[in-house]
PDB file of C-alpha atoms in Angstrom:
ATOM      1  CA  MET A   1      16.008 203.513 163.989  1.00 93.00           C
ATOM      2  CA  VAL A   2      12.497 202.246 164.775  1.00 96.00           C
ATOM      3  CA  VAL A   3      10.400 201.640 162.052  1.00 96.00           C
ATOM      4  CA  ILE A   4       6.366 201.191 162.711  1.00 96.00           C
ATOM      5  CA  LYS A   5       3.092 201.122 160.626  1.00 95.00           C
ATOM      6  CA  LYS A   6       0.406 202.978 161.901  1.00 95.00           C
ATOM      7  CA  ASP A   7      -2.961 204.205 160.457  1.00 95.00           C
ATOM      8  CA  TYR A   8      -4.540 207.685 161.496  1.00 97.00           C
ATOM      9  CA  PHE A   9      -1.112 209.183 162.306  1.00 97.00           C
ATOM     10  CA  SER A  10       0.397 211.720 160.005  1.00 97.00           C
ATOM     11  CA  ILE A  11       3.625 213.993 161.059  1.00 97.00           C
ATOM     12  CA  ARG A  12       2.376 216.212 158.366  1.00 96.00           C
ATOM     13  CA  GLN A  13      -0.866 217.234 160.006  1.00 97.00           C
ATOM     14  CA  ILE A  14       0.231 217.368 163.578  1.00 97.00           C
ATOM     15  CA  CYS A  15       2.840 219.831 162.362  1.00 96.00           C
ATOM     16  CA  GLN A  16       0.007 221.913 160.622  1.00 95.00           C
ATOM     17  CA  SER A  17      -2.158 221.193 163.517  1.00 94.00           C
ATOM     18  CA  GLY A  18      -0.936 224.292 165.770  1.00 92.00           C
ATOM     19  CA  GLN A  19      -0.421 222.229 169.046  1.00 95.00           C
ATOM     20  CA  CYS A  20       3.422 221.491 168.448  1.00 95.00           C
ATOM     21  CA  PHE A  21       5.616 224.843 167.535  1.00 96.00           C
ATOM     22  CA  ARG A  22       8.988 222.811 167.740  1.00 97.00           C
ATOM     23  CA  LEU A  23       8.011 220.288 164.845  1.00 97.00           C
ATOM     24  CA  GLU A  24       9.502 221.360 161.571  1.00 95.00           C
ATOM     25  CA  ARG A  25       9.604 219.998 157.862  1.00 94.00           C
ATOM     26  CA  LEU A  26      13.159 219.507 156.662  1.00 91.00           C
ATOM     27  CA  GLN A  27      14.365 219.417 153.084  1.00 79.00           C
ATOM     28  CA  ASP A  28      16.181 215.712 153.027  1.00 63.00           C
ATOM     29  CA  GLY A  29      16.848 215.432 149.366  1.00 53.00           C
ATOM     30  CA  GLU A  30      17.557 212.004 149.076  1.00 52.00           C
ATOM     31  CA  GLY A  31      14.635 211.075 151.349  1.00 53.00           C
ATOM     32  CA  GLU A  32      12.196 213.059 150.035  1.00 63.00           C
ATOM     33  CA  LYS A  33      12.897 211.582 146.394  1.00 53.00           C
ATOM     34  CA  ALA A  34      12.318 208.505 147.629  1.00 71.00           C
ATOM     35  CA  GLY A  35       8.998 209.620 148.787  1.00 82.00           C
ATOM     36  CA  TRP A  36       9.552 210.110 152.371  1.00 90.00           C
ATOM     37  CA  GLU A  37       9.031 213.344 154.305  1.00 94.00           C
ATOM     38  CA  SER A  38      11.442 214.269 156.797  1.00 95.00           C
ATOM     39  CA  TYR A  39      10.710 216.051 160.004  1.00 96.00           C
ATOM     40  CA  GLY A  40      12.673 217.445 163.021  1.00 96.00           C
ATOM     41  CA  LEU A  41      11.318 217.731 166.959  1.00 97.00           C
ATOM     42  CA  THR A  42      12.964 219.033 169.778  1.00 97.00           C
ATOM     43  CA  ALA A  43      10.680 217.835 172.883  1.00 97.00           C
ATOM     44  CA  LEU A  44      11.241 216.680 176.246  1.00 97.00           C
ATOM     45  CA  GLY A  45      15.169 217.648 176.275  1.00 95.00           C
ATOM     46  CA  ARG A  46      15.526 215.686 173.112  1.00 96.00           C
ATOM     47  CA  TYR A  47      15.736 216.048 169.355  1.00 97.00           C
ATOM     48  CA  LEU A  48      14.186 213.209 166.951  1.00 97.00           C
ATOM     49  CA  ALA A  49      14.483 213.074 163.373  1.00 96.00           C
ATOM     50  CA  ILE A  50      11.295 211.521 161.621  1.00 96.00           C
ATOM     51  CA  GLY A  51      10.600 210.063 158.642  1.00 95.00           C
ATOM     52  CA  GLN A  52       7.373 209.372 156.930  1.00 96.00           C
ATOM     53  CA  ARG A  53       5.769 207.461 153.748  1.00 94.00           C
ATOM     54  CA  GLY A  54       2.358 206.660 153.747  1.00 90.00           C
ATOM     55  CA  GLU A  55       1.513 204.707 156.917  1.00 91.00           C
ATOM     56  CA  GLU A  56       5.349 203.832 157.488  1.00 95.00           C
ATOM     57  CA  THR A  57       7.127 206.053 159.978  1.00 97.00           C
ATOM     58  CA  SER A  58      10.724 205.887 161.123  1.00 96.00           C
ATOM     59  CA  PHE A  59      12.204 207.263 164.391  1.00 97.00           C
ATOM     60  CA  ASP A  60      15.687 208.201 164.772  1.00 96.00           C
ATOM     61  CA  CYS A  61      15.950 206.623 167.921  1.00 96.00           C
ATOM     62  CA  THR A  62      16.780 203.486 170.145  1.00 96.00           C
ATOM     63  CA  ARG A  63      13.861 200.921 170.501  1.00 97.00           C
ATOM     64  CA  ASP A  64      14.206 201.494 174.367  1.00 97.00           C
ATOM     65  CA  GLU A  65      13.542 205.287 173.808  1.00 97.00           C
ATOM     66  CA  PHE A  66      10.964 204.950 171.289  1.00 98.00           C
ATOM     67  CA  GLU A  67       9.035 202.705 173.839  1.00 97.00           C
ATOM     68  CA  LYS A  68       9.735 205.243 177.058  1.00 97.00           C
ATOM     69  CA  VAL A  69       9.338 208.617 175.341  1.00 98.00           C
ATOM     70  CA  TRP A  70       7.896 208.833 171.815  1.00 98.00           C
ATOM     71  CA  LYS A  71       5.203 206.118 171.945  1.00 98.00           C
ATOM     72  CA  GLY A  72       3.595 208.068 174.763  1.00 98.00           C
ATOM     73  CA  TYR A  73       4.620 211.390 173.399  1.00 98.00           C
ATOM     74  CA  PHE A  74       2.522 210.986 169.825  1.00 98.00           C
ATOM     75  CA  ASP A  75      -0.331 208.960 171.739  1.00 98.00           C
ATOM     76  CA  LEU A  76       0.310 206.026 169.643  1.00 98.00           C
ATOM     77  CA  ASP A  77      -1.929 203.319 171.658  1.00 96.00           C
ATOM     78  CA  GLU A  78      -4.672 205.429 171.509  1.00 97.00           C
ATOM     79  CA  ASP A  79      -7.506 204.000 168.991  1.00 97.00           C
ATOM     80  CA  TYR A  80      -8.326 207.263 166.753  1.00 97.00           C
ATOM     81  CA  GLY A  81     -10.034 204.864 164.126  1.00 96.00           C
ATOM     82  CA  ARG A  82     -12.775 204.464 167.484  1.00 96.00           C
ATOM     83  CA  ILE A  83     -12.835 207.922 167.864  1.00 97.00           C
ATOM     84  CA  ILE A  84     -13.499 208.659 164.210  1.00 97.00           C
ATOM     85  CA  GLY A  85     -15.947 205.821 163.948  1.00 96.00           C
ATOM     86  CA  GLY A  86     -18.099 207.183 166.687  1.00 96.00           C
ATOM     87  CA  ILE A  87     -19.147 210.357 165.172  1.00 97.00           C
ATOM     88  CA  ASP A  88     -22.881 211.082 164.432  1.00 95.00           C
ATOM     89  CA  ARG A  89     -23.315 209.866 160.837  1.00 95.00           C
ATOM     90  CA  LYS A  90     -25.790 212.860 160.360  1.00 95.00           C
ATOM     91  CA  ASP A  91     -23.236 215.238 161.350  1.00 96.00           C
ATOM     92  CA  SER A  92     -21.717 215.801 157.891  1.00 96.00           C
ATOM     93  CA  TYR A  93     -19.410 218.815 158.827  1.00 96.00           C
ATOM     94  CA  LEU A  94     -17.781 216.700 161.586  1.00 97.00           C
ATOM     95  CA  GLN A  95     -17.506 213.682 159.530  1.00 97.00           C
ATOM     96  CA  GLU A  96     -15.777 215.747 156.649  1.00 97.00           C
ATOM     97  CA  ALA A  97     -13.582 217.636 159.435  1.00 97.00           C
ATOM     98  CA  ALA A  98     -12.490 214.306 160.978  1.00 97.00           C
ATOM     99  CA  ALA A  99     -11.750 212.640 157.429  1.00 97.00           C
ATOM    100  CA  PHE A 100      -9.590 215.458 156.537  1.00 97.00           C
ATOM    101  CA  GLY A 101      -7.331 215.753 159.763  1.00 97.00           C
ATOM    102  CA  SER A 102      -7.483 211.848 160.342  1.00 97.00           C
ATOM    103  CA  GLY A 103      -4.034 211.871 160.956  1.00 97.00           C
ATOM    104  CA  ILE A 104      -3.793 214.155 164.110  1.00 98.00           C
ATOM    105  CA  ARG A 105      -2.933 212.784 167.449  1.00 98.00           C
ATOM    106  CA  ILE A 106      -3.092 214.834 170.538  1.00 98.00           C
ATOM    107  CA  LEU A 107       0.504 214.935 171.695  1.00 98.00           C
ATOM    108  CA  ARG A 108       1.819 214.597 175.546  1.00 98.00           C
ATOM    109  CA  GLN A 109       3.836 217.627 175.789  1.00 98.00           C
ATOM    110  CA  ASP A 110       5.899 219.414 178.421  1.00 98.00           C
ATOM    111  CA  LEU A 111       3.552 221.786 180.603  1.00 98.00           C
ATOM    112  CA  TRP A 112       5.943 224.256 181.083  1.00 98.00           C
ATOM    113  CA  GLU A 113       6.766 224.396 177.719  1.00 98.00           C
ATOM    114  CA  MET A 114       3.151 224.761 176.379  1.00 98.00           C
ATOM    115  CA  ILE A 115       1.871 227.316 179.575  1.00 98.00           C
ATOM    116  CA  VAL A 116       4.553 229.557 177.526  1.00 97.00           C
ATOM    117  CA  SER A 117       3.888 228.773 174.019  1.00 97.00           C
ATOM    118  CA  PHE A 118       0.054 229.282 174.316  1.00 96.00           C
ATOM    119  CA  ILE A 119       0.486 232.528 176.336  1.00 96.00           C
ATOM    120  CA  ILE A 120       2.803 233.515 173.110  1.00 95.00           C
ATOM    121  CA  SER A 121      -0.106 232.359 170.719  1.00 92.00           C
ATOM    122  CA  GLN A 122      -2.601 234.832 171.712  1.00 87.00           C
ATOM    123  CA  GLN A 123      -3.654 237.480 169.005  1.00 81.00           C
ATOM    124  CA  ASN A 124      -0.730 235.608 166.814  1.00 83.00           C
ATOM    125  CA  ASN A 125      -0.448 233.180 163.869  1.00 89.00           C
ATOM    126  CA  ILE A 126       1.560 229.845 163.847  1.00 91.00           C
ATOM    127  CA  LYS A 127       4.492 230.894 162.053  1.00 91.00           C
ATOM    128  CA  ARG A 128       5.147 233.875 164.273  1.00 93.00           C
ATOM    129  CA  ILE A 129       4.729 231.707 167.060  1.00 94.00           C
ATOM    130  CA  ARG A 130       7.464 229.562 165.911  1.00 95.00           C
ATOM    131  CA  LYS A 131       9.729 232.359 165.512  1.00 94.00           C
ATOM    132  CA  CYS A 132       9.054 233.828 169.054  1.00 95.00           C
ATOM    133  CA  ILE A 133       9.735 230.449 170.469  1.00 96.00           C
ATOM    134  CA  THR A 134      13.280 229.839 168.517  1.00 95.00           C
ATOM    135  CA  TYR A 135      14.154 233.204 169.512  1.00 95.00           C
ATOM    136  CA  LEU A 136      13.592 232.097 173.385  1.00 96.00           C
ATOM    137  CA  CYS A 137      15.071 228.738 173.026  1.00 97.00           C
ATOM    138  CA  THR A 138      18.008 229.930 171.399  1.00 96.00           C
ATOM    139  CA  ARG A 139      18.715 232.743 173.734  1.00 96.00           C
ATOM    140  CA  TYR A 140      17.714 231.110 176.772  1.00 97.00           C
ATOM    141  CA  GLY A 141      17.634 227.424 176.340  1.00 96.00           C
ATOM    142  CA  GLN A 142      20.442 224.850 177.217  1.00 96.00           C
ATOM    143  CA  GLU A 143      22.748 223.845 173.997  1.00 97.00           C
ATOM    144  CA  LYS A 144      22.579 220.525 173.240  1.00 97.00           C
ATOM    145  CA  ARG A 145      24.384 218.277 170.699  1.00 95.00           C
ATOM    146  CA  THR A 146      22.978 215.225 168.859  1.00 93.00           C
ATOM    147  CA  GLU A 147      25.203 212.000 168.754  1.00 89.00           C
ATOM    148  CA  LYS A 148      25.700 213.431 164.872  1.00 90.00           C
ATOM    149  CA  GLY A 149      26.550 216.650 165.992  1.00 93.00           C
ATOM    150  CA  LEU A 150      23.299 218.594 165.509  1.00 94.00           C
ATOM    151  CA  VAL A 151      22.916 221.426 167.812  1.00 96.00           C
ATOM    152  CA  TYR A 152      19.684 222.188 169.295  1.00 96.00           C
ATOM    153  CA  TYR A 153      17.963 224.079 172.369  1.00 97.00           C
ATOM    154  CA  ASP A 154      16.096 222.988 175.111  1.00 97.00           C
ATOM    155  CA  PHE A 155      13.143 224.958 176.218  1.00 97.00           C
ATOM    156  CA  PRO A 156      14.031 227.657 178.816  1.00 97.00           C
ATOM    157  CA  THR A 157      13.659 226.744 182.120  1.00 97.00           C
ATOM    158  CA  PRO A 158      10.909 229.178 184.624  1.00 97.00           C
ATOM    159  CA  GLY A 159      14.339 230.378 186.581  1.00 96.00           C
ATOM    160  CA  ALA A 160      15.727 231.380 183.064  1.00 97.00           C
ATOM    161  CA  LEU A 161      12.918 233.480 181.851  1.00 96.00           C
ATOM    162  CA  ALA A 162      12.265 234.998 185.090  1.00 95.00           C
ATOM    163  CA  GLY A 163      15.523 236.266 184.843  1.00 95.00           C
ATOM    164  CA  ALA A 164      15.434 237.635 181.637  1.00 94.00           C
ATOM    165  CA  SER A 165      14.381 241.559 181.809  1.00 93.00           C
ATOM    166  CA  LEU A 166      11.279 242.717 179.606  1.00 93.00           C
ATOM    167  CA  GLU A 167      13.385 244.563 177.387  1.00 93.00           C
ATOM    168  CA  GLU A 168      14.939 241.623 176.464  1.00 94.00           C
ATOM    169  CA  LEU A 169      11.819 239.590 176.388  1.00 94.00           C
ATOM    170  CA  TYR A 170      10.600 242.207 173.891  1.00 92.00           C
ATOM    171  CA  ALA A 171      13.498 241.356 171.788  1.00 91.00           C
ATOM    172  CA  CYS A 172      12.172 238.230 171.243  1.00 90.00           C
ATOM    173  CA  ASN A 173       9.335 239.622 169.362  1.00 90.00           C
ATOM    174  CA  LEU A 174       6.678 238.793 172.134  1.00 92.00           C
ATOM    175  CA  GLY A 175       5.539 241.972 172.340  1.00 91.00           C
ATOM    176  CA  TYR A 176       2.666 242.562 174.844  1.00 93.00           C
ATOM    177  CA  ARG A 177       3.414 239.276 175.867  1.00 93.00           C
ATOM    178  CA  SER A 178       6.591 239.558 177.170  1.00 94.00           C
ATOM    179  CA  ARG A 179       5.244 240.592 180.757  1.00 95.00           C
ATOM    180  CA  TYR A 180       3.081 237.502 180.620  1.00 96.00           C
ATOM    181  CA  VAL A 181       6.031 235.481 180.135  1.00 96.00           C
ATOM    182  CA  HIS A 182       8.013 237.179 182.483  1.00 96.00           C
ATOM    183  CA  GLU A 183       5.339 237.261 185.644  1.00 96.00           C
ATOM    184  CA  THR A 184       4.354 233.817 184.808  1.00 96.00           C
ATOM    185  CA  ALA A 185       8.046 232.354 184.913  1.00 97.00           C
ATOM    186  CA  LEU A 186       8.507 234.382 188.458  1.00 96.00           C
ATOM    187  CA  LEU A 187       5.447 232.890 189.588  1.00 94.00           C
ATOM    188  CA  VAL A 188       6.228 229.113 188.553  1.00 95.00           C
ATOM    189  CA  ALA A 189      10.406 229.938 189.411  1.00 94.00           C
ATOM    190  CA  LYS A 190       9.597 230.783 193.050  1.00 92.00           C
ATOM    191  CA  GLU A 191       7.097 227.489 193.229  1.00 89.00           C
ATOM    192  CA  GLU A 192       3.720 229.961 193.968  1.00 90.00           C
ATOM    193  CA  ILE A 193       2.053 227.782 191.003  1.00 91.00           C
ATOM    194  CA  ASP A 194       3.163 223.985 191.771  1.00 93.00           C
ATOM    195  CA  LEU A 195       3.141 222.446 187.947  1.00 95.00           C
ATOM    196  CA  GLU A 196       3.857 219.016 189.245  1.00 95.00           C
ATOM    197  CA  ALA A 197       0.995 219.125 191.676  1.00 96.00           C
ATOM    198  CA  VAL A 198      -0.867 220.360 188.288  1.00 96.00           C
ATOM    199  CA  ARG A 199       0.370 217.402 186.474  1.00 96.00           C
ATOM    200  CA  THR A 200      -1.583 215.127 189.218  1.00 96.00           C
ATOM    201  CA  MET A 201      -5.072 217.426 188.876  1.00 97.00           C
ATOM    202  CA  GLU A 202      -8.395 216.397 187.379  1.00 97.00           C
ATOM    203  CA  TYR A 203      -9.412 218.642 184.478  1.00 97.00           C
ATOM    204  CA  GLY A 204     -11.198 221.021 186.578  1.00 96.00           C
ATOM    205  CA  ARG A 205      -9.030 221.702 189.193  1.00 97.00           C
ATOM    206  CA  ALA A 206      -5.837 221.923 186.791  1.00 97.00           C
ATOM    207  CA  ARG A 207      -7.947 224.543 184.432  1.00 97.00           C
ATOM    208  CA  GLU A 208      -8.455 226.507 188.060  1.00 96.00           C
ATOM    209  CA  GLU A 209      -4.879 226.342 188.659  1.00 96.00           C
ATOM    210  CA  LEU A 210      -3.640 227.646 185.556  1.00 97.00           C
ATOM    211  CA  LEU A 211      -5.701 230.427 185.426  1.00 97.00           C
ATOM    212  CA  LYS A 212      -3.788 231.870 188.146  1.00 95.00           C
ATOM    213  CA  LEU A 213      -1.111 232.321 185.553  1.00 96.00           C
ATOM    214  CA  CYS A 214      -0.588 235.639 184.296  1.00 94.00           C
ATOM    215  CA  GLY A 215      -1.835 236.017 180.613  1.00 92.00           C
ATOM    216  CA  VAL A 216      -3.816 232.803 181.090  1.00 96.00           C
ATOM    217  CA  GLY A 217      -7.526 233.005 180.287  1.00 95.00           C
ATOM    218  CA  VAL A 218      -9.947 230.227 179.849  1.00 96.00           C
ATOM    219  CA  LYS A 219      -9.026 229.446 175.966  1.00 96.00           C
ATOM    220  CA  VAL A 220      -5.239 229.181 176.570  1.00 96.00           C
ATOM    221  CA  ALA A 221      -5.862 227.055 179.913  1.00 97.00           C
ATOM    222  CA  ASP A 222      -7.801 224.532 178.088  1.00 97.00           C
ATOM    223  CA  CYS A 223      -5.178 224.559 175.379  1.00 97.00           C
ATOM    224  CA  ILE A 224      -2.596 223.698 177.910  1.00 98.00           C
ATOM    225  CA  CYS A 225      -4.939 221.300 179.485  1.00 98.00           C
ATOM    226  CA  LEU A 226      -5.524 219.602 175.990  1.00 98.00           C
ATOM    227  CA  PHE A 227      -1.808 219.793 174.400  1.00 98.00           C
ATOM    228  CA  ALA A 228       0.247 219.094 177.537  1.00 98.00           C
ATOM    229  CA  LEU A 229      -1.676 217.543 180.279  1.00 98.00           C
ATOM    230  CA  HIS A 230      -3.619 215.204 177.612  1.00 97.00           C
ATOM    231  CA  LYS A 231      -7.364 216.028 178.966  1.00 97.00           C
ATOM    232  CA  THR A 232      -8.828 215.411 175.567  1.00 97.00           C
ATOM    233  CA  GLN A 233     -12.225 216.761 177.408  1.00 96.00           C
ATOM    234  CA  ALA A 234     -10.953 220.141 177.255  1.00 97.00           C
ATOM    235  CA  PHE A 235     -12.543 222.394 174.059  1.00 96.00           C
ATOM    236  CA  PRO A 236     -10.772 225.184 173.484  1.00 96.00           C
ATOM    237  CA  VAL A 237     -12.670 228.182 171.833  1.00 94.00           C
ATOM    238  CA  ASP A 238     -10.608 230.736 169.680  1.00 90.00           C
ATOM    239  CA  THR A 239     -11.820 232.571 166.795  1.00 87.00           C
ATOM    240  CA  HIS A 240     -11.639 229.585 164.380  1.00 85.00           C
ATOM    241  CA  ILE A 241     -13.680 227.412 166.677  1.00 93.00           C
ATOM    242  CA  LYS A 242     -15.924 230.303 167.722  1.00 93.00           C
ATOM    243  CA  LYS A 243     -16.872 230.814 163.997  1.00 92.00           C
ATOM    244  CA  VAL A 244     -17.410 227.082 163.373  1.00 94.00           C
ATOM    245  CA  LEU A 245     -19.570 226.945 166.447  1.00 95.00           C
ATOM    246  CA  GLU A 246     -21.779 230.036 165.142  1.00 95.00           C
ATOM    247  CA  LYS A 247     -22.287 228.414 161.688  1.00 94.00           C
ATOM    248  CA  GLN A 248     -22.303 224.801 162.143  1.00 95.00           C
ATOM    249  CA  TYR A 249     -23.642 224.633 165.708  1.00 95.00           C
ATOM    250  CA  PRO A 250     -25.799 227.230 166.593  1.00 94.00           C
ATOM    251  CA  GLU A 251     -27.276 225.475 169.638  1.00 91.00           C
ATOM    252  CA  GLY A 252     -23.744 224.525 170.859  1.00 91.00           C
ATOM    253  CA  PHE A 253     -21.580 221.668 169.860  1.00 93.00           C
ATOM    254  CA  PRO A 254     -22.739 218.440 171.445  1.00 93.00           C
ATOM    255  CA  VAL A 255     -20.199 217.754 173.895  1.00 90.00           C
ATOM    256  CA  LYS A 256     -22.429 215.159 176.127  1.00 90.00           C
ATOM    257  CA  LYS A 257     -22.500 213.038 173.201  1.00 93.00           C
ATOM    258  CA  TYR A 258     -18.608 212.705 172.873  1.00 95.00           C
ATOM    259  CA  GLN A 259     -17.696 213.178 176.305  1.00 93.00           C
ATOM    260  CA  GLY A 260     -13.799 212.251 177.059  1.00 93.00           C
ATOM    261  CA  TYR A 261     -12.689 213.180 173.728  1.00 95.00           C
ATOM    262  CA  GLU A 262     -14.337 216.455 172.630  1.00 96.00           C
ATOM    263  CA  GLY A 263     -10.663 218.166 172.565  1.00 96.00           C
ATOM    264  CA  THR A 264      -9.844 215.548 170.000  1.00 97.00           C
ATOM    265  CA  LEU A 265     -12.820 216.678 167.782  1.00 97.00           C
ATOM    266  CA  GLN A 266     -11.973 220.173 168.378  1.00 96.00           C
ATOM    267  CA  GLN A 267      -8.865 219.571 166.921  1.00 96.00           C
ATOM    268  CA  TYR A 268     -10.094 218.229 163.632  1.00 97.00           C
ATOM    269  CA  ILE A 269     -12.724 221.166 163.238  1.00 96.00           C
ATOM    270  CA  PHE A 270      -9.667 223.671 163.747  1.00 95.00           C
ATOM    271  CA  TYR A 271      -7.544 221.972 161.582  1.00 95.00           C
ATOM    272  CA  TYR A 272     -10.272 221.612 158.952  1.00 95.00           C
ATOM    273  CA  ASP A 273     -11.116 225.457 159.151  1.00 92.00           C
ATOM    274  CA  LEU A 274      -7.695 226.465 159.242  1.00 90.00           C
ATOM    275  CA  MET A 275      -6.308 224.628 156.247  1.00 91.00           C
ATOM    276  CA  LYS A 276      -9.531 225.127 153.953  1.00 85.00           C
ATOM    277  CA  GLY A 277      -8.189 228.441 154.190  1.00 65.00           C
ATOM    278  CA  LYS A 278      -5.202 228.018 152.511  1.00 57.00           C
ATOM    279  CA  LEU A 279      -6.506 225.594 149.637  1.00 48.00           C
TER     280      LEU A 279
END
């Protein structure tokens, strides 16, 4: 078990932010009574139990695993206070959005998983995306078991999804996205798109390469760049962001002012707009 204290780090906000679909809130009776929130994360071929109370976070793993895997995954070396502190004080909307979602961090997730996840995300809501991905993982992912006996499923490989029929993918509730997932899996499985090469590309080239995949448009490519490749200059524009830009930034978001971390600010805006609708 590893326990850290960290500001600007909220597992709840990250879970709700729409960037990670296999992080879920758990109902752990004793922990909840003591003020701890419990979460389970399946990522990078591993399962991680997480607890959080205020600025204190527990990771059910060894110190070595935390340092080699999860510290980078949760972007814990980045100074998010500096990013928030650099927001123009005259921009009251962005100030409010960043304060509201100040615990969000941009995760370093698996590239293939993010490609499929954000293809599925099109014209979809977070709850339904989670269900679709759960179906895919349970049906096509490798079954694994933690030391404590918990069964979980790895994310399906390109070969596994390329080998599935369209009818089988439709049965996972993917709808019209079934063809996109299938054709993209075929491209990657046949190495017509080299994901290892994409991982080393700068933002513009990576985005251009991702656009070659079936079902990947500009918004999806930017989501993949941001949440898998950690290209924090990527600024995905979906319906939530478009609505905010039209109302708050009719002349365009001031990207030049925030070069290098526009995507981080996009997450604050997205989360603020998303959650305000639920309050």
